[in-house]
Amino acid sequence: MENQGLSETGFVERPSIPQHTDFLRIVHWNIEKGKRWALLERCLDSEAINSADILCLNEADYGMARSGNRHVAFEIAQRLGMTAVFGPCFYEYTKGIGDERLSPGENSTSLQGNALLTRLRVVE
């Protein structure tokens, strides 16, 4: 997904099985860019996150120094065994604001967006 533009949506599909059969559990999570990765990793062990069939993420960085130049949504999806769809919202032309400006390294892709992670089949 190198050089992904704002008009392109990223997609990674994994075979997954819904956690529930008689209802859907949907969780919305503002991951604050993914810049506190150690905290996010601990949250991934929580029942609320692990029992979600659909996980909606906002403020998801892709290639930002402040979040370790990760594709944050795709890494979370991989750890949870979920399919992910990422929609970029804007280019971040700086490292961010406040202490984010002191992040080591440079931005690689410089995108921030929203993502939908799911255990359900995604149809186009």
Coordinates of N, CA and C in Angstrom, one line a residue:
M1 N 0.8 -1.2 0.0 CA 0.0 0.0 0.0 C 0.9 1.3 0.0
E2 N 2.0 1.2 -0.5 CA 2.9 2.3 -0.6 C 2.3 3.4 -1.5
N3 N 2.5 4.7 -1.1 CA 2.0 5.8 -1.8 C 0.5 5.8 -2.0
Q4 N -0.2 5.4 -1.0 CA -1.7 5.3 -1.1 C -2.2 6.8 -1.0
G5 N -3.1 7.1 -1.9 CA -3.7 8.4 -2.0 C -5.0 8.5 -1.1
L6 N -5.5 9.7 -1.0 CA -6.7 9.9 -0.2 C -7.9 9.3 -0.8
S7 N -7.9 9.1 -2.1 CA -9.1 8.5 -2.8 C -9.0 7.0 -2.8
E8 N -8.0 6.4 -2.3 CA -7.9 4.9 -2.3 C -8.2 4.3 -0.9
T9 N -8.9 3.2 -0.9 CA -9.2 2.6 0.4 C -8.4 1.3 0.5
G10 N -7.8 1.1 1.6 CA -7.0 -0.1 1.9 C -7.8 -1.2 2.4
F11 N -7.5 -2.4 2.0 CA -8.3 -3.6 2.4 C -7.4 -4.8 2.6
V12 N -7.5 -5.5 3.7 CA -6.8 -6.7 4.0 C -7.9 -7.7 4.5
E13 N -8.0 -8.8 3.8 CA -9.0 -9.8 4.2 C -8.3 -11.0 4.9
R14 N -8.9 -11.5 6.0 CA -8.5 -12.6 6.7 C -9.7 -13.5 7.0
P15 N -9.5 -14.8 6.9 CA -10.6 -15.7 7.3 C -10.9 -15.5 8.8
S16 N -12.1 -15.1 9.1 CA -12.5 -15.0 10.5 C -13.9 -15.5 10.7
I17 N -14.2 -15.8 11.9 CA -15.5 -16.3 12.3 C -16.2 -15.3 13.3
P18 N -17.4 -15.0 13.1 CA -18.1 -14.1 14.1 C -18.1 -14.7 15.5
Q19 N -18.0 -13.9 16.5 CA -18.0 -14.3 17.9 C -19.4 -14.7 18.3
H20 N -20.4 -14.1 17.7 CA -21.8 -14.3 18.2 C -22.6 -14.8 17.0
T21 N -23.7 -15.5 17.3 CA -24.6 -16.0 16.2 C -26.0 -15.3 16.3
D22 N -26.3 -14.8 17.4 CA -27.7 -14.2 17.5 C -27.7 -12.7 17.6
F23 N -26.5 -12.1 17.7 CA -26.5 -10.6 17.7 C -25.1 -10.2 17.2
L24 N -24.9 -8.9 17.0 CA -23.6 -8.4 16.6 C -23.1 -7.5 17.7
R25 N -21.9 -7.6 18.1 CA -21.3 -6.7 19.0 C -20.4 -5.7 18.3
I26 N -20.8 -4.4 18.3 CA -20.0 -3.4 17.6 C -19.4 -2.5 18.7
V27 N -18.1 -2.2 18.5 CA -17.3 -1.4 19.4 C -16.8 -0.2 18.6
H28 N -16.9 1.0 19.1 CA -16.3 2.1 18.5 C -15.1 2.6 19.4
W29 N -14.0 2.8 18.8 CA -12.8 3.1 19.6 C -12.0 4.2 19.0
N30 N -11.8 5.3 19.7 CA -10.9 6.4 19.2 C -9.5 6.0 19.7
I31 N -8.7 5.6 18.8 CA -7.4 5.0 19.2 C -6.3 6.2 19.3
E32 N -6.8 7.4 19.2 CA -5.9 8.6 19.3 C -4.6 8.4 18.5
K33 N -4.8 8.0 17.2 CA -3.7 8.0 16.3 C -2.9 6.7 16.4
G34 N -3.0 6.0 17.5 CA -2.1 4.8 17.7 C -0.8 5.2 18.3
K35 N -0.6 6.4 18.8 CA 0.7 6.9 19.3 C 1.1 6.3 20.6
R36 N 0.1 5.7 21.4 CA 0.4 5.0 22.6 C 0.3 3.5 22.4
W37 N 1.2 3.0 21.6 CA 1.0 1.6 21.2 C 1.0 0.6 22.3
A38 N 1.9 0.8 23.3 CA 1.9 -0.2 24.4 C 0.5 -0.3 25.1
L39 N -0.1 0.9 25.3 CA -1.5 0.9 25.9 C -2.5 0.2 25.0
L40 N -2.4 0.5 23.7 CA -3.3 -0.2 22.7 C -3.1 -1.7 22.8
E41 N -1.9 -2.2 22.9 CA -1.7 -3.6 23.0 C -2.3 -4.2 24.2
R42 N -2.3 -3.5 25.3 CA -2.9 -4.0 26.5 C -4.4 -4.1 26.3
C43 N -5.0 -3.1 25.7 CA -6.4 -3.0 25.4 C -6.9 -4.1 24.5
L44 N -6.0 -4.6 23.7 CA -6.4 -5.7 22.8 C -6.7 -7.0 23.5
D45 N -6.3 -7.1 24.8 CA -6.6 -8.3 25.6 C -7.9 -8.2 26.3
S46 N -8.6 -7.0 26.2 CA -9.8 -6.8 27.0 C -11.0 -7.6 26.4
E47 N -11.9 -8.0 27.2 CA -13.1 -8.7 26.7 C -13.9 -7.9 25.7
A48 N -14.0 -6.6 26.0 CA -14.8 -5.7 25.1 C -14.3 -5.7 23.7
I49 N -13.0 -5.7 23.5 CA -12.3 -5.6 22.2 C -12.4 -7.0 21.6
N50 N -12.0 -8.1 22.4 CA -11.9 -9.4 21.9 C -13.3 -10.0 21.5
S51 N -14.4 -9.5 22.1 CA -15.7 -10.0 21.8 C -16.4 -9.3 20.7
A52 N -15.7 -8.3 20.1 CA -16.4 -7.4 19.1 C -16.4 -8.2 17.7
D53 N -17.5 -8.1 17.1 CA -17.6 -8.7 15.7 C -17.3 -7.6 14.7
I54 N -17.5 -6.3 15.1 CA -17.2 -5.2 14.3 C -16.5 -4.1 15.2
L55 N -15.4 -3.7 14.8 CA -14.6 -2.7 15.5 C -14.4 -1.5 14.7
C56 N -14.9 -0.3 15.0 CA -14.8 0.9 14.3 C -13.7 1.7 14.9
L57 N -12.7 2.1 14.2 CA -11.6 2.9 14.7 C -11.6 4.2 14.0
N58 N -11.4 5.3 14.8 CA -11.1 6.6 14.2 C -9.8 7.1 14.7
E59 N -9.3 8.1 14.0 CA -7.9 8.6 14.3 C -6.9 7.5 14.2
A60 N -6.9 6.8 13.1 CA -5.9 5.7 12.8 C -4.8 6.2 11.9
D61 N -3.6 6.2 12.5 CA -2.4 6.6 11.7 C -2.0 5.5 10.7
Y62 N -1.4 6.0 9.6 CA -0.8 5.1 8.7 C 0.5 5.8 8.2
G63 N 1.6 5.3 8.7 CA 2.9 5.9 8.3 C 3.3 7.2 9.0
M64 N 3.0 7.3 10.3 CA 3.3 8.5 11.0 C 4.3 8.2 12.1
A65 N 5.3 9.1 12.2 CA 6.4 8.9 13.1 C 5.9 8.7 14.5
R66 N 4.9 9.5 14.9 CA 4.3 9.5 16.3 C 3.8 8.1 16.7
S67 N 3.4 7.3 15.7 CA 2.9 6.0 16.0 C 3.8 4.9 15.4
G68 N 5.1 5.2 15.3 CA 6.1 4.2 14.9 C 6.0 3.8 13.4
N69 N 5.4 4.7 12.6 CA 5.2 4.5 11.2 C 4.5 3.2 10.9
R70 N 3.6 2.8 11.8 CA 2.8 1.6 11.6 C 1.6 1.9 10.7
H71 N 1.0 0.9 10.2 CA -0.4 1.0 9.7 C -1.2 0.5 10.8
V72 N -1.6 1.4 11.7 CA -2.1 1.0 13.0 C -3.4 0.1 12.9
A73 N -4.3 0.5 12.0 CA -5.5 -0.3 11.9 C -5.2 -1.7 11.4
F74 N -4.3 -1.8 10.4 CA -4.0 -3.2 9.9 C -3.3 -4.0 10.9
E75 N -2.4 -3.4 11.8 CA -1.7 -4.2 12.8 C -2.7 -4.7 13.9
I76 N -3.7 -3.8 14.2 CA -4.7 -4.2 15.2 C -5.5 -5.4 14.6
A77 N -5.9 -5.2 13.4 CA -6.7 -6.3 12.7 C -5.9 -7.6 12.7
Q78 N -4.7 -7.5 12.4 CA -3.8 -8.7 12.3 C -3.8 -9.4 13.7
R79 N -3.6 -8.7 14.7 CA -3.5 -9.2 16.1 C -4.8 -9.8 16.5
L80 N -5.9 -9.3 16.0 CA -7.3 -9.8 16.4 C -7.8 -10.8 15.4
G81 N -7.1 -11.0 14.3 CA -7.6 -12.0 13.3 C -8.8 -11.5 12.6
M82 N -8.8 -10.2 12.3 CA -10.0 -9.6 11.7 C -9.6 -9.0 10.3
T83 N -10.6 -8.9 9.5 CA -10.5 -8.2 8.2 C -10.6 -6.7 8.4
A84 N -9.8 -6.0 7.7 CA -9.8 -4.5 7.9 C -10.0 -3.7 6.6
V85 N -10.8 -2.7 6.7 CA -10.9 -1.7 5.6 C -10.5 -0.3 6.2
F86 N -9.6 0.3 5.5 CA -9.1 1.6 6.0 C -9.4 2.7 4.9
G87 N -10.0 3.8 5.4 CA -10.3 4.9 4.6 C -9.5 6.1 5.0
P88 N -8.5 6.6 4.3 CA -7.8 7.7 4.7 C -8.6 9.0 4.6
C89 N -8.4 9.9 5.6 CA -9.2 11.1 5.6 C -8.3 12.3 5.2
F90 N -7.1 12.3 5.6 CA -6.2 13.5 5.2 C -4.8 13.1 5.4
Y91 N -4.0 13.9 4.6 CA -2.5 13.8 4.8 C -2.1 14.6 6.0
E92 N -1.2 14.2 6.7 CA -0.6 14.9 7.9 C 0.8 15.4 7.5
Y93 N 0.9 16.6 7.1 CA 2.1 17.2 6.6 C 3.2 17.5 7.6
T94 N 2.8 17.4 8.9 CA 3.8 17.6 10.0 C 3.8 16.3 10.8
K95 N 4.6 16.3 11.8 CA 4.6 15.1 12.7 C 3.4 15.2 13.7
G96 N 2.7 16.3 13.7 CA 1.5 16.4 14.6 C 1.6 17.6 15.4
I97 N 1.0 17.6 16.6 CA 1.0 18.8 17.5 C 1.6 18.4 18.8
G98 N 2.0 19.4 19.6 CA 2.6 19.2 20.9 C 3.8 18.3 20.9
D99 N 3.8 17.3 21.8 CA 4.9 16.4 22.0 C 5.1 15.5 20.7
E100 N 4.0 15.4 19.9 CA 4.2 14.5 18.7 C 5.3 15.1 17.8
R101 N 5.5 16.4 17.8 CA 6.5 17.0 17.0 C 7.9 16.5 17.3
L102 N 8.1 15.9 18.5 CA 9.4 15.4 19.0 C 9.6 14.0 18.7
S103 N 8.7 13.3 18.0 CA 8.8 11.9 17.7 C 10.0 11.7 16.9
P104 N 10.7 10.6 17.2 CA 11.9 10.3 16.4 C 11.6 9.8 15.0
G105 N 12.5 10.1 14.1 CA 12.3 9.7 12.7 C 11.4 10.6 11.9
E106 N 11.0 10.2 10.7 CA 10.2 11.0 9.8 C 9.0 10.2 9.5
N107 N 7.9 10.9 9.1 CA 6.7 10.2 8.6 C 7.0 9.5 7.3
S108 N 6.4 8.3 7.1 CA 6.7 7.5 5.9 C 5.5 7.7 4.9
T109 N 4.3 7.6 5.3 CA 3.2 7.7 4.4 C 2.3 8.9 4.7
S110 N 2.3 9.3 6.0 CA 1.6 10.6 6.4 C 0.1 10.6 6.2
L111 N -0.6 9.5 6.6 CA -2.0 9.5 6.5 C -2.7 9.3 7.8
Q112 N -3.8 9.8 8.0 CA -4.7 9.5 9.1 C -6.1 9.2 8.6
G113 N -6.8 8.3 9.2 CA -8.1 7.9 8.7 C -8.9 7.1 9.6
N114 N -9.9 6.5 9.1 CA -10.8 5.7 9.9 C -10.8 4.2 9.3
A115 N -11.1 3.3 10.2 CA -11.1 1.9 9.8 C -12.2 1.1 10.3
L116 N -12.6 0.1 9.6 CA -13.6 -0.8 10.0 C -12.9 -2.2 10.1
L117 N -12.9 -2.8 11.2 CA -12.4 -4.2 11.4 C -13.6 -5.1 11.7
T118 N -13.6 -6.2 11.1 CA -14.7 -7.1 11.2 C -14.4 -8.6 11.1
R119 N -15.2 -9.4 11.8 CA -15.1 -10.8 11.7 C -16.1 -11.4 10.7
L120 N -16.8 -10.5 10.1 CA -17.8 -10.8 9.1 C -17.2 -10.7 7.7
R121 N -17.8 -11.4 6.7 CA -17.3 -11.3 5.4 C -17.7 -9.9 4.8
V122 N -16.7 -9.3 4.1 CA -16.9 -8.0 3.5 C -17.2 -8.2 2.0
V123 N -18.3 -7.7 1.5 CA -18.6 -7.8 0.1 C -18.5 -6.4 -0.5
E124 N -18.0 -6.4 -1.7 CA -17.9 -5.1 -2.4 C -19.1 -4.8 -3.3

